[in-house]
Amino acid sequence: MSFSLPDFRRKWSCRGNMSARAALVTAALGLTLVLADRAEARSYAAPLDIFGLGTPRPRRSVHAARIPLPKPRPEDAPKATDEAAPEADGNPSPDKPAANKPAEATPPPEKQLSACRIALTEEIAVAPSIPDIHGPGACSGEDLVRLEAIVLPDKRKVAVKPAAILRCTMASAIADWVRTDMVPLAASLGSTITDLDNFDSFECRGRNRIVGAMLSEHGKANALDVRSLKLANGQSIGLTDRTLSRDVRERVLHSVCSRFSTVLGPGSDWYHEDHIHLDLAQRRNDYRICQWNVWDPLPQVAPLLPAERPEEAPPREVAAKSEGAKEGAKDGTKDGADEQESAKPAAPPDKPAADSRKSKPATKKRR
């Protein structure tokens, strides 16, 4: 079969333009079919593609995990609109810190109260807690209180002047001592206790304030020095007052020595002659120290100076002469005359010797 351009023009002379359009349509349809075949072929692996290097395989569908739903909102809970109100106004909520502010440090956990602190209630003593003491040096104290007053069973208060800084155990022991032992003692004297004279409580120092000595119990807030207990009638129980009844002081001695591990008073050393030292020091085998000599009352001493001479009394020389004459007249003896002569003043040295001769017979007669 022969083909030539003149024959083509002769046969297809009226369809030249249409043939070009038909070719374009045919090419477009073929391209569409090819692309559709490739897209369909992606879902199936090639039969000879062993290593999976051909068309990529489709990924497996991811199954949605079951997420637990929150519990239903209780009826008494505040509405969500109220909680979101501060944030809507532009002010951050107090529970959530602002984005531009650093997060605040969490406060330290509250210290648990000790058994002593729980037992030392306001019905026993006015003793607010204070922070622990650490230093200077070895001075320290934990579970501290400031003992301001002791509450008696009848709700009256015994003021501690000045307020004492003590450990809770020591403050509790002082309160029990006053409430249990000293109140009946004051009642036997016909009055009640109003004040406790605090001579010293916490003080960072060595024993007896000696430099370099062992740390005192005062440096551990475990000691109290007491001088007296004042009564409502104006009197006072001076623990070292020798004018006070010996029986009263001995009752105080027995009460403190049975309650405290250390009791120092007069006779222990010259540091404790005017007050009583009390503490709760821990020693081996619960060893206790009770050194307090209850001295007897001081003797009644006569006044050192004589009584004043009355104004109507005669001069001392005239009084001596008159007393000597009276005694001689009563006795009627030579001794009375001799005493009168001896009472006379001696002759001055410028008198003549005759006067001295006259006095000789008197001396011979006396012998």
XYZ file of C-alpha atoms in Angstrom:
367
model
C 0.000 0.000 0.000
C 1.476 3.298 -1.044
C 0.983 6.509 0.959
C 1.818 9.978 -0.066
C 1.035 13.502 1.012
C -0.950 14.357 -2.138
C -3.128 11.374 -1.632
C -3.652 12.326 2.047
C -4.653 15.867 1.174
C -6.904 14.541 -1.467
C -8.641 12.107 0.872
C -8.661 14.209 4.094
C -8.717 17.663 2.760
C -11.790 18.774 4.770
C -10.792 17.087 8.026
C -7.274 18.359 8.628
C -8.092 20.580 11.550
C -10.361 18.027 13.147
C -7.697 15.349 12.987
C -5.295 17.499 15.053
C -7.918 18.073 17.713
C -8.752 14.385 17.790
C -5.083 13.582 18.342
C -4.881 15.930 21.287
C -8.027 14.483 22.876
C -6.694 10.992 22.403
C -3.373 11.885 24.042
C -5.139 13.483 27.015
C -7.331 10.433 27.537
C -4.329 8.149 27.392
C -2.428 10.226 29.973
C -5.446 10.146 32.282
C -5.640 6.370 32.084
C -1.929 6.009 32.791
C -2.088 8.165 35.884
C -5.143 6.296 37.146
C -3.308 2.988 36.725
C -0.323 4.256 38.711
C -2.519 5.491 41.556
C -4.294 2.140 41.705
C -1.001 0.286 41.552
C 0.263 2.011 44.744
C -2.213 0.027 46.857
C -0.778 -3.254 45.683
C 2.784 -4.374 45.748
C 4.457 -5.473 42.574
C 4.532 -9.279 42.238
C 8.329 -9.366 41.868
C 9.133 -6.586 44.373
C 10.541 -8.769 47.159
C 12.486 -6.121 49.087
C 9.779 -3.455 48.929
C 11.799 -1.114 46.726
C 9.003 -0.450 44.352
C 5.924 1.489 44.960
C 5.446 2.345 48.635
C 2.938 0.335 50.578
C 0.136 2.073 52.330
C 0.429 2.469 56.083
C -1.855 0.625 58.379
C -4.697 2.584 59.797
C -4.007 3.814 63.346
C -6.626 2.685 65.810
C -7.707 5.444 68.179
C -6.802 4.727 71.832
C -9.539 4.843 74.372
C -9.042 7.932 76.506
C -10.845 7.845 79.884
C -13.333 10.599 80.270
C -13.305 12.786 83.392
C -15.809 12.235 86.149
C -18.963 14.261 85.973
C -18.807 17.619 87.694
C -20.451 17.611 91.168
C -23.484 19.736 91.638
C -22.028 21.783 94.508
C -18.906 22.728 92.548
C -18.614 26.358 91.388
C -19.483 27.104 87.856
C -16.804 27.109 85.203
C -17.694 30.645 84.203
C -16.837 31.901 87.714
C -13.388 30.267 87.691
C -12.565 31.592 84.264
C -13.716 35.103 85.087
C -10.360 36.372 86.475
C -8.499 35.088 83.445
C -11.031 36.664 81.108
C -10.494 40.035 82.749
C -6.772 39.746 82.173
C -5.870 39.032 85.826
C -4.286 35.643 86.458
C -5.953 33.408 89.018
C -4.270 33.156 92.433
C -3.805 29.384 92.054
C -1.914 29.663 88.768
C 1.129 31.944 88.507
C 1.270 34.445 85.695
C 3.187 33.496 82.575
C 5.573 36.439 82.865
C 6.279 35.922 86.616
C 8.650 33.300 88.004
C 7.140 30.515 90.042
C 7.301 31.210 93.783
C 9.230 28.849 96.014
C 7.038 26.374 97.802
C 6.843 27.113 101.545
C 8.555 24.612 103.851
C 6.291 22.043 105.468
C 4.910 23.008 108.856
C 6.727 21.540 111.835
C 4.685 19.014 113.733
C 3.878 19.885 117.321
C 5.532 17.834 120.029
C 3.606 15.960 122.705
C 4.728 18.541 125.278
C 3.547 21.420 123.123
C 0.145 19.785 122.694
C -0.180 19.148 126.449
C 0.921 22.668 127.471
C -2.390 24.355 126.720
C -3.643 27.820 127.593
C -5.393 26.353 130.628
C -1.981 25.558 132.154
C 0.312 28.368 131.038
C 0.590 31.345 128.737
C 3.566 30.101 126.733
C 3.616 30.908 122.997
C 6.033 28.956 120.826
C 9.141 30.675 119.469
C 11.623 29.619 116.730
C 14.431 27.222 117.523
C 17.807 28.622 118.544
C 20.953 27.491 116.741
C 24.105 29.184 118.025
C 26.204 31.048 118.645
C 28.596 28.225 119.318
C 27.109 25.198 121.034
C 24.160 27.165 122.400
C 20.953 25.763 120.963
C 17.401 24.861 121.822
C 14.445 23.206 120.131
C 10.743 23.188 120.894
C 11.082 26.507 122.733
C 8.397 28.599 124.415
C 8.261 31.996 126.085
C 6.762 31.363 129.515
C 4.840 34.548 130.343
C 2.426 33.341 133.028
C 1.217 30.231 134.817
C -2.537 29.668 134.975
C -3.702 28.337 138.332
C -6.594 25.881 138.699
C -8.876 28.774 139.743
C -8.023 30.622 136.471
C -5.819 33.187 138.195
C -2.440 33.852 136.635
C 1.039 33.904 138.157
C 3.107 36.317 136.076
C 6.690 35.282 135.296
C 8.762 38.474 135.513
C 10.520 38.772 133.193
C 9.190 36.165 130.761
C 11.421 33.093 130.598
C 12.667 31.462 127.387
C 12.681 27.723 128.086
C 12.254 24.381 126.443
C 8.715 23.128 126.510
C 9.581 20.329 128.959
C 11.220 22.758 131.399
C 8.340 25.235 131.163
C 5.858 22.425 131.800
C 7.830 21.295 134.881
C 7.857 24.854 136.291
C 4.112 25.202 135.732
C 3.370 21.885 137.463
C 5.624 22.829 140.396
C 3.844 26.134 140.979
C 0.339 24.751 140.467
C 0.783 21.592 142.542
C 3.262 22.473 145.317
C 3.523 26.227 145.737
C -0.185 27.083 145.656
C -0.948 24.952 148.772
C 2.128 26.445 150.485
C 0.884 29.982 149.831
C -2.578 28.981 151.037
C -1.061 27.827 154.350
C 0.367 31.351 154.702
C -3.068 32.845 154.099
C -2.552 34.212 150.591
C -2.076 33.320 146.915
C 0.845 33.614 144.507
C 0.867 36.511 142.053
C 4.432 36.728 140.651
C 7.442 34.488 140.116
C 10.785 36.318 140.250
C 12.821 35.031 137.302
C 16.512 35.707 137.910
C 17.782 34.051 134.688
C 16.536 31.690 131.971
C 18.165 31.276 128.525
C 21.654 32.756 128.307
C 24.462 31.543 126.070
C 27.304 31.146 128.584
C 29.443 28.680 130.486
C 28.730 27.431 133.951
C 28.775 30.189 136.563
C 29.673 32.622 133.750
C 33.273 31.384 133.703
C 35.005 31.796 130.347
C 35.960 28.415 128.882
C 33.834 26.426 131.325
C 31.444 23.688 130.267
C 28.265 24.929 128.630
C 25.614 25.740 131.208
C 22.097 24.370 131.007
C 21.061 27.995 130.617
C 22.748 27.899 127.193
C 20.399 25.041 126.254
C 17.250 26.817 127.500
C 16.896 24.014 130.043
C 17.346 25.918 133.335
C 15.661 28.601 135.425
C 16.935 30.629 138.398
C 14.250 31.601 140.919
C 14.660 34.110 143.731
C 11.213 34.436 145.264
C 7.473 34.006 144.915
C 5.414 37.106 145.636
C 2.056 36.808 147.380
C -1.118 38.796 146.994
C -0.937 40.154 150.556
C 2.362 41.904 149.857
C 4.584 39.261 151.408
C 7.016 37.068 149.480
C 8.490 33.622 149.831
C 12.206 34.329 149.532
C 13.792 30.977 148.814
C 17.121 32.064 150.356
C 15.730 34.488 152.956
C 17.008 33.398 156.378
C 14.373 35.478 158.128
C 11.685 33.272 156.588
C 10.441 30.304 158.550
C 12.751 27.299 158.243
C 9.770 24.991 157.796
C 8.565 26.930 154.750
C 11.993 26.819 153.104
C 12.359 23.107 153.776
C 9.006 22.434 152.120
C 10.222 24.277 149.039
C 13.481 22.304 149.145
C 11.744 18.913 149.192
C 9.364 19.890 146.394
C 12.029 21.076 143.917
C 14.451 18.228 144.647
C 11.735 15.694 143.807
C 10.902 17.359 140.476
C 14.174 18.643 138.976
C 17.417 16.812 138.276
C 19.602 19.708 139.478
C 18.959 22.011 142.443
C 21.686 24.441 143.554
C 21.277 26.926 146.390
C 23.113 28.303 149.408
C 25.945 26.012 150.443
C 26.574 24.600 146.960
C 28.905 27.434 145.915
C 28.991 31.160 146.414
C 27.366 31.691 142.987
C 23.966 30.533 144.306
C 23.723 32.268 147.680
C 20.876 34.590 146.622
C 18.806 32.345 144.301
C 17.908 28.729 143.490
C 19.047 27.087 140.243
C 16.678 24.512 138.700
C 17.253 22.440 135.556
C 16.418 19.117 133.877
C 19.918 17.995 132.843
C 20.164 14.373 131.687
C 22.882 12.305 133.372
C 23.867 8.689 133.509
C 21.534 6.466 135.491
C 19.266 9.499 136.099
C 21.747 10.911 138.605
C 20.381 13.913 140.507
C 22.057 16.804 142.340
C 20.329 18.551 145.262
C 22.667 20.972 147.062
C 20.792 23.505 149.134
C 21.500 24.194 152.796
C 18.559 25.715 154.608
C 20.358 27.979 157.057
C 18.926 28.825 160.452
C 17.636 32.346 161.029
C 20.289 34.884 161.949
C 20.668 35.568 165.731
C 19.287 38.761 167.134
C 22.361 40.984 167.612
C 22.276 44.021 169.928
C 22.817 47.372 168.245
C 26.454 48.359 167.888
C 25.955 51.979 169.057
C 24.570 52.859 172.539
C 21.318 54.638 172.964
C 21.392 58.395 172.618
C 21.955 60.385 175.894
C 18.849 62.269 176.937
C 19.040 66.027 176.848
C 18.054 66.511 180.536
C 20.900 64.293 181.786
C 23.813 66.079 183.599
C 27.327 66.138 182.121
C 29.251 62.858 182.357
C 31.890 64.155 184.933
C 29.297 65.542 187.359
C 27.240 62.384 187.072
C 30.270 60.215 187.910
C 31.112 62.291 191.044
C 27.552 62.234 192.343
C 27.261 58.505 191.890
C 30.515 57.891 193.803
C 29.451 60.115 196.748
C 26.126 58.398 197.035
C 27.722 54.963 197.213
C 30.207 56.083 199.913
C 27.481 57.589 202.084
C 25.518 54.381 201.961
C 28.434 52.135 202.934
C 29.967 54.503 205.606
C 33.393 52.970 205.062
C 36.812 54.337 204.336
C 36.589 53.003 200.844
C 33.824 55.467 200.165
C 35.988 58.342 201.329
C 38.923 57.065 199.406
C 36.818 56.857 196.268
C 35.715 60.422 196.824
C 39.321 61.524 197.197
C 40.357 59.554 194.173
C 37.512 61.128 192.262
C 38.982 64.552 192.929
C 41.118 65.924 190.166
C 44.872 65.636 190.586
C 46.826 68.683 191.726
C 48.336 70.712 188.952
C 52.137 70.420 188.586
C 52.832 74.113 189.374
C 51.534 73.881 193.038
C 54.089 73.896 195.902
C 55.400 70.703 197.492
C 53.440 71.354 200.704
C 50.295 70.349 198.942
C 51.867 67.046 197.986
C 52.846 66.405 201.644
C 49.284 66.816 202.730
C 48.236 64.045 200.434
C 50.793 61.574 201.874
C 48.892 60.689 205.072
C 45.952 59.762 202.941
C 48.049 57.269 201.022
C 49.571 55.772 204.205
C 46.209 55.553 205.855
C 44.866 53.749 202.741
C 47.515 51.085 202.871
